[in-house]
XYZ file of C-alpha atoms in Angstrom:
456
model
C 26.719 0.473 15.123
C 25.396 4.009 15.477
C 22.038 4.443 17.203
C 20.046 7.577 16.437
C 17.465 8.539 19.081
C 15.179 5.561 18.537
C 12.163 5.397 20.839
C 12.319 2.209 22.891
C 9.392 -0.066 22.178
C 9.115 -2.127 25.318
C 5.761 -3.807 24.774
C 6.339 -7.350 23.540
C 4.472 -8.444 20.449
C 3.886 -12.139 20.216
C 0.431 -12.022 18.656
C -1.515 -8.823 18.052
C -5.238 -8.675 18.740
C -6.644 -8.522 15.234
C -10.236 -8.493 14.060
C -12.111 -11.694 14.654
C -12.103 -14.155 11.789
C -14.506 -17.014 11.307
C -15.675 -19.591 8.825
C -18.867 -18.876 6.887
C -21.968 -19.456 9.025
C -22.927 -23.117 9.183
C -20.001 -24.252 7.046
C -18.114 -27.349 8.163
C -14.339 -27.200 8.257
C -12.956 -27.713 4.776
C -14.045 -26.575 1.372
C -16.447 -23.729 0.547
C -17.876 -23.097 -2.928
C -18.625 -19.454 -3.718
C -20.744 -19.074 -6.838
C -22.604 -16.525 -8.913
C -20.412 -13.452 -8.452
C -18.807 -11.400 -11.152
C -15.152 -12.318 -10.667
C -12.294 -9.869 -11.250
C -9.187 -12.051 -10.952
C -6.619 -9.236 -10.647
C -4.490 -10.383 -13.589
C -6.040 -8.001 -16.121
C -8.153 -10.633 -17.863
C -11.840 -10.090 -18.564
C -14.192 -10.540 -15.638
C -16.098 -13.814 -15.354
C -19.717 -12.756 -15.094
C -21.062 -15.856 -13.316
C -18.110 -17.374 -11.562
C -17.388 -20.127 -9.112
C -14.388 -20.602 -6.873
C -13.559 -23.089 -4.155
C -11.638 -22.255 -0.996
C -10.136 -24.905 1.243
C -7.690 -24.453 4.110
C -7.231 -20.792 3.264
C -6.346 -21.428 -0.390
C -8.184 -21.161 -3.701
C -8.275 -24.724 -5.043
C -10.428 -24.057 -8.094
C -11.582 -21.016 -10.069
C -13.870 -20.975 -13.085
C -17.406 -20.472 -14.327
C -20.471 -21.367 -12.359
C -21.436 -24.966 -13.127
C -17.978 -25.944 -14.336
C -16.408 -26.715 -10.945
C -17.139 -29.820 -8.921
C -16.755 -29.069 -5.216
C -15.396 -31.675 -2.799
C -17.999 -33.761 -0.966
C -19.540 -31.903 1.942
C -18.433 -28.478 0.753
C -20.465 -25.518 1.954
C -21.994 -23.255 -0.676
C -22.334 -19.480 -0.606
C -24.455 -17.741 -3.221
C -22.849 -14.479 -4.376
C -25.308 -13.740 -7.169
C -25.404 -10.009 -7.861
C -22.086 -9.408 -6.121
C -18.560 -8.767 -7.448
C -15.463 -10.491 -6.067
C -11.969 -9.048 -6.459
C -8.598 -9.792 -4.843
C -7.686 -8.123 -1.584
C -5.298 -5.220 -2.097
C -1.628 -4.677 -1.235
C -0.041 -1.319 -0.349
C 3.709 -1.037 -1.013
C 4.141 2.340 0.708
C 2.887 2.909 4.249
C 4.220 4.325 7.507
C 2.991 2.313 10.464
C 2.706 3.151 14.115
C 2.622 6.936 14.430
C -1.078 7.781 14.308
C -3.717 7.384 16.978
C -6.865 9.249 15.999
C -5.682 12.687 14.924
C -2.491 12.387 17.005
C 0.759 12.018 15.023
C 3.633 11.326 17.420
C 6.595 9.006 17.869
C 5.231 8.054 21.290
C 2.275 6.392 19.543
C 4.548 3.669 18.161
C 3.287 0.747 20.276
C 1.921 -2.716 19.681
C -1.579 -1.413 20.382
C -1.290 1.237 17.668
C 0.042 -1.253 15.148
C -2.704 -3.756 15.958
C -5.351 -1.071 15.494
C -3.896 -0.093 12.115
C -3.767 -3.680 10.918
C -7.368 -4.150 12.050
C -8.408 -1.202 9.903
C -6.449 -2.488 6.918
C -8.065 -5.909 7.306
C -11.607 -4.574 7.550
C -11.206 -2.827 4.185
C -9.651 -5.786 2.408
C -5.954 -4.875 2.522
C -4.073 -8.179 2.665
C -0.503 -6.878 2.949
C 1.364 -3.639 3.600
C 4.980 -2.536 3.365
C 6.352 -0.231 6.040
C 8.679 2.192 4.293
C 11.646 2.961 6.486
C 10.315 4.639 9.632
C 9.978 1.744 12.068
C 11.070 1.827 15.708
C 12.330 -1.092 17.740
C 11.448 -4.643 16.721
C 7.655 -4.447 16.533
C 7.246 -4.648 12.765
C 9.702 -7.536 12.524
C 7.593 -9.445 15.045
C 4.438 -8.670 13.107
C 6.093 -9.765 9.878
C 7.032 -13.077 11.430
C 3.650 -13.661 13.129
C 1.991 -16.589 11.312
C -1.429 -15.690 12.748
C -1.709 -12.184 11.332
C -4.191 -12.068 8.412
C -2.531 -8.847 7.183
C 1.013 -9.581 6.029
C 3.679 -7.012 6.904
C 6.870 -6.349 4.992
C 9.385 -3.801 6.175
C 12.426 -1.719 5.284
C 12.791 -1.092 9.043
C 14.959 2.065 8.978
C 15.615 3.966 5.775
C 18.648 6.080 4.923
C 18.984 9.827 4.365
C 21.348 12.649 5.337
C 21.270 13.419 9.074
C 17.975 15.044 10.102
C 16.837 15.142 6.484
C 14.819 12.043 5.659
C 11.123 11.568 6.436
C 9.080 14.383 7.916
C 8.853 14.784 11.708
C 7.986 12.967 13.926
C 9.379 10.098 11.853
C 12.665 11.769 10.951
C 14.854 10.330 13.711
C 13.770 6.774 12.844
C 15.945 6.805 9.720
C 19.694 6.343 9.626
C 21.499 9.627 9.117
C 24.402 8.978 6.755
C 27.252 11.319 5.850
C 29.976 9.020 4.539
C 30.390 5.985 2.328
C 31.504 3.951 5.334
C 28.447 4.865 7.375
C 26.099 4.103 4.504
C 27.621 0.679 3.876
C 27.684 -0.199 7.572
C 24.012 0.701 7.928
C 23.085 -1.432 4.932
C 24.990 -4.339 6.448
C 22.978 -3.925 9.638
C 19.756 -3.935 7.600
C 20.890 -7.113 5.878
C 21.616 -8.721 9.235
C 18.080 -7.846 10.341
C 16.689 -9.466 7.174
C 14.723 -6.456 5.962
C 12.551 -6.940 2.895
C 13.990 -3.950 1.014
C 16.076 -0.813 1.605
C 14.442 2.627 1.586
C 16.278 5.859 0.724
C 15.099 9.470 0.624
C 16.471 11.546 -2.277
C 14.618 14.816 -1.794
C 15.608 18.225 -0.463
C 11.999 19.136 0.432
C 12.112 22.235 -1.788
C 15.491 23.275 -0.433
C 14.608 22.810 3.240
C 16.997 19.903 3.942
C 20.134 18.391 2.374
C 19.568 15.807 -0.338
C 21.209 12.377 -0.284
C 24.157 12.723 -2.654
C 24.723 10.503 -5.697
C 27.950 9.200 -4.137
C 26.073 8.047 -1.043
C 23.074 6.509 -2.771
C 25.376 4.684 -5.182
C 27.236 3.222 -2.187
C 23.918 2.213 -0.606
C 22.681 0.566 -3.806
C 25.984 -1.217 -4.352
C 26.100 -2.565 -0.783
C 22.417 -3.531 -0.836
C 22.798 -5.468 -4.069
C 25.835 -7.236 -2.629
C 23.477 -8.516 0.088
C 20.677 -9.378 -2.368
C 18.552 -6.465 -1.192
C 16.622 -4.138 -3.454
C 16.558 -0.354 -2.981
C 13.352 1.691 -3.263
C 13.655 5.471 -3.438
C 11.539 8.408 -2.353
C 12.019 10.988 -5.104
C 10.480 14.163 -6.460
C 12.505 15.200 -9.513
C 13.019 13.889 -13.009
C 16.786 14.394 -12.797
C 17.053 12.294 -9.655
C 14.918 9.531 -11.168
C 17.247 9.322 -14.166
C 20.456 9.228 -12.136
C 19.040 6.681 -9.705
C 18.095 4.440 -12.638
C 21.637 4.696 -13.983
C 22.877 3.860 -10.477
C 20.806 0.678 -10.243
C 17.815 1.625 -8.069
C 15.061 -1.002 -8.074
C 11.915 1.071 -7.639
C 10.382 4.442 -6.826
C 7.874 5.146 -4.054
C 6.620 8.372 -5.659
C 6.135 9.495 -9.252
C 8.162 12.287 -10.820
C 6.569 15.556 -9.730
C 8.673 18.485 -10.929
C 8.672 17.980 -14.710
C 6.985 16.002 -17.421
C 8.358 12.534 -18.050
C 10.554 12.571 -21.170
C 11.868 10.116 -23.731
C 15.202 9.728 -21.933
C 13.516 8.478 -18.754
C 11.364 6.062 -20.729
C 14.433 4.724 -22.509
C 16.154 4.120 -19.165
C 13.046 2.338 -17.905
C 12.919 0.107 -20.986
C 16.394 -1.093 -20.046
C 15.123 -1.902 -16.516
C 11.672 -3.508 -16.960
C 11.466 -4.683 -13.343
C 11.617 -1.105 -11.993
C 8.282 0.192 -10.705
C 6.638 3.390 -9.568
C 4.320 3.372 -6.553
C 1.896 6.079 -7.577
C 1.275 7.574 -4.103
C -1.334 10.017 -5.392
C -3.389 10.597 -2.249
C -1.581 13.673 -0.910
C -1.141 15.587 -4.208
C -4.761 14.905 -5.151
C -6.013 15.969 -1.706
C -4.178 19.273 -2.117
C -6.364 20.141 -5.117
C -9.652 20.188 -3.185
C -11.143 23.548 -2.227
C -13.640 21.803 0.065
C -14.136 18.376 1.569
C -14.684 15.694 -1.089
C -17.732 13.435 -0.890
C -15.607 10.438 0.086
C -14.500 12.207 3.272
C -18.094 12.516 4.484
C -18.608 8.917 3.452
C -15.621 7.972 5.601
C -17.057 9.889 8.552
C -20.184 7.724 8.463
C -18.236 4.474 8.729
C -17.153 2.958 12.001
C -13.814 1.575 10.864
C -12.043 4.869 10.228
C -10.947 7.395 12.829
C -13.568 10.111 13.251
C -10.917 12.432 14.702
C -8.699 11.905 11.653
C -11.623 12.540 9.281
C -12.279 15.809 11.113
C -8.589 16.779 11.001
C -8.375 16.209 7.251
C -11.571 18.186 6.738
C -10.158 21.120 8.704
C -6.923 20.997 6.705
C -8.863 21.666 3.514
C -10.350 24.918 4.753
C -8.950 28.350 3.989
C -6.769 27.441 1.041
C -5.921 30.430 -1.082
C -6.652 30.560 -4.819
C -2.915 30.665 -5.520
C -2.270 27.559 -3.403
C -5.071 25.666 -5.120
C -3.867 26.728 -8.564
C -0.328 25.537 -7.790
C -1.592 22.216 -6.412
C -3.780 21.635 -9.449
C -0.911 22.420 -11.783
C 1.235 19.842 -9.969
C -1.587 17.280 -10.060
C -2.070 17.779 -13.799
C 1.656 17.185 -14.330
C 1.631 14.042 -12.176
C -1.428 12.756 -14.032
C 0.293 13.321 -17.394
C 3.317 11.426 -16.096
C 1.223 8.517 -14.849
C -0.572 8.338 -18.188
C 2.688 8.299 -20.098
C 4.339 5.723 -17.837
C 1.280 3.524 -18.131
C 1.227 3.808 -21.921
C 4.903 2.797 -21.970
C 4.184 -0.355 -19.997
C 6.054 0.710 -16.849
C 5.052 -1.211 -13.735
C 2.700 0.897 -11.594
C 1.656 -0.095 -8.096
C -0.609 0.947 -5.259
C 1.234 3.023 -2.691
C -0.481 5.568 -0.484
C 2.013 6.903 2.098
C -0.806 6.361 4.603
C 0.367 6.906 8.147
C 2.943 9.449 7.030
C 2.942 13.227 7.272
C 1.102 14.062 4.056
C -1.386 11.211 3.579
C -2.931 11.124 7.038
C -4.250 8.146 8.936
C -7.317 6.700 7.209
C -5.831 3.200 7.184
C -7.549 0.921 4.696
C -9.869 3.632 3.436
C -7.048 5.545 1.762
C -6.240 2.569 -0.466
C -9.767 2.589 -1.898
C -9.624 6.334 -2.539
C -6.253 5.825 -4.233
C -7.928 3.566 -6.793
C -10.137 6.498 -7.808
C -7.050 8.709 -8.023
C -5.372 6.192 -10.319
C -8.350 6.347 -12.661
C -8.338 10.149 -12.481
C -4.659 9.996 -13.499
C -5.392 7.951 -16.625
C -5.596 4.261 -15.694
C -8.661 2.216 -16.550
C -10.485 0.619 -13.600
C -9.137 -2.788 -14.630
C -5.571 -1.429 -14.752
C -5.997 0.219 -11.348
C -7.113 -3.087 -9.833
C -4.056 -4.876 -11.261
C -1.869 -2.072 -9.858
C -3.438 -2.660 -6.433
C -3.273 -6.461 -6.438
C -1.017 -8.494 -8.739
C 1.702 -5.889 -9.283
C 2.380 -5.048 -5.615
C 2.308 -8.752 -4.780
C 5.038 -9.265 -7.374
C 7.027 -6.297 -6.059
C 6.923 -7.538 -2.464
C 7.529 -11.129 -3.600
C 4.294 -12.334 -2.057
C 3.895 -15.247 -4.406
C 0.611 -16.486 -2.949
C -1.138 -13.098 -2.993
C -2.461 -10.697 -5.611
C -4.893 -12.706 -7.758
C -7.842 -15.017 -7.440
C -6.357 -18.200 -8.899
C -5.848 -21.805 -7.898
C -2.988 -22.145 -5.431
C -3.163 -18.552 -4.194
C -4.082 -17.548 -0.652
C -7.821 -16.902 -0.438
C -7.770 -13.121 0.090
C -10.766 -11.454 -1.546
C -13.339 -8.695 -1.209
C -17.027 -9.193 -1.963
C -18.618 -5.994 -3.289
C -22.219 -4.895 -3.746
C -21.470 -3.204 -7.091
C -19.099 -3.429 -10.050
C -15.879 -1.389 -9.742
C -15.231 -1.768 -13.472
C -18.194 0.554 -13.989
C -17.305 2.971 -11.187
C -14.089 2.748 -9.191
C -15.865 4.085 -6.092
C -17.723 0.782 -5.940
C -14.730 -0.882 -4.269
C -15.951 0.899 -1.136
C -19.314 -0.879 -1.294
C -17.946 -3.777 0.709
C -20.209 -6.679 1.625
C -17.561 -8.995 3.066
C -13.812 -9.393 3.334
C -11.966 -12.717 3.460
C -8.283 -13.059 4.290
C -6.650 -16.494 4.158
C -10.126 -17.901 3.571
C -11.554 -16.550 6.824
C -14.147 -13.832 7.007
C -12.944 -10.663 8.679
C -15.706 -9.771 11.072
C -16.227 -6.047 11.106
C -17.160 -5.560 14.732
C -18.500 -2.079 13.992
C -21.066 -3.440 11.573
C -20.269 -1.493 8.405
C -20.672 -4.434 6.060
C -23.828 -4.809 3.935
C -24.662 -8.477 3.426
C -28.082 -7.951 1.890
C -28.814 -10.515 -0.782
C -26.036 -12.954 0.186
C -27.195 -16.512 0.770
C -25.411 -19.294 2.585
C -26.357 -22.961 2.221
């Protein structure tokens, strides 16, 4: 098999050092009854205003209204009156391992970097992430297979693109460079042998700067992937490419259409393929519309679980934009928002994807996902729809059957909030506590607000 300049990752990963987790204070091992919170289940149903749910051994064993559930003998009780509980989120489009503070380099791809990123995801209530085709060595496979990691990892390992034409530097050499049908099929067979969770392809010429993966090659990739029971997710930009990829059997898109308005032909193709999804990945195009730093960036600076250097770098990047550049960015954003609105109205599956860790979305791991919820609402989704797109839908896409909703039998991944996100999407950032697999994620930097929470 061909090997393309992959950085050796020599540090063994057997168990990364993730944020401390613990049982609720004073609670015996076993069941815990949480009661009184407004409960947003993540399935699109109406919130339960005074809810109760029972967690035992990391699993929801009962969910309902306060007073209707009978907890097991000896269960601890936690009063969540005045709070809101929602499922932990899932991001289907990330790039792990390249960012340390404001540094963005291939040499950063180490177990320490990955552990730090997963810590940040966990502290903000991100239960699972998918690494989209820019991995190096075996580190993400080891993380995926680590039963002790509260943040689940799924991976495409190495994506496929023309030589030196896939993801942006410094990630570019991580992808397979394919020029022939034989190379493409051989690389897919290697991915299948490594048991990747999906196949990633880049179909984008970066505004004419690089060659685009040809239809002949992506059809060979899709055909070979499907022969090995693997799905193919595509990075795209154009309406024409989205249509041809749908005709060729692609299984999902990791960006929305950006160059033109969605038309009836695309919607007809999508009706024939109801399982196909779009990860919205709105963070970068929305960020490009700001003439000055948004309020959420200053809010991020004040928190201890985001990189202060990265906050400063993003702030600097927003300075000095010309009126023409801002006008062009806003025109593109308006088009993307129209497309999201139309896809949503047509019932197309929409999912949380941020591109965090990549070249355009920066490195605010965990924080970016919460900002993306606001972007989804700005693009036309209701808050309830945005929450479904960040919880149940990505769980379905990544085949994480026990994640995505607060329901009996699901893994107990949930966020306790100090305010109602159905009234204001920014309220998902008012985090009181995070629980993954039933254990509280202890934010060692002390950014959680637990005022008003009572434990019995």
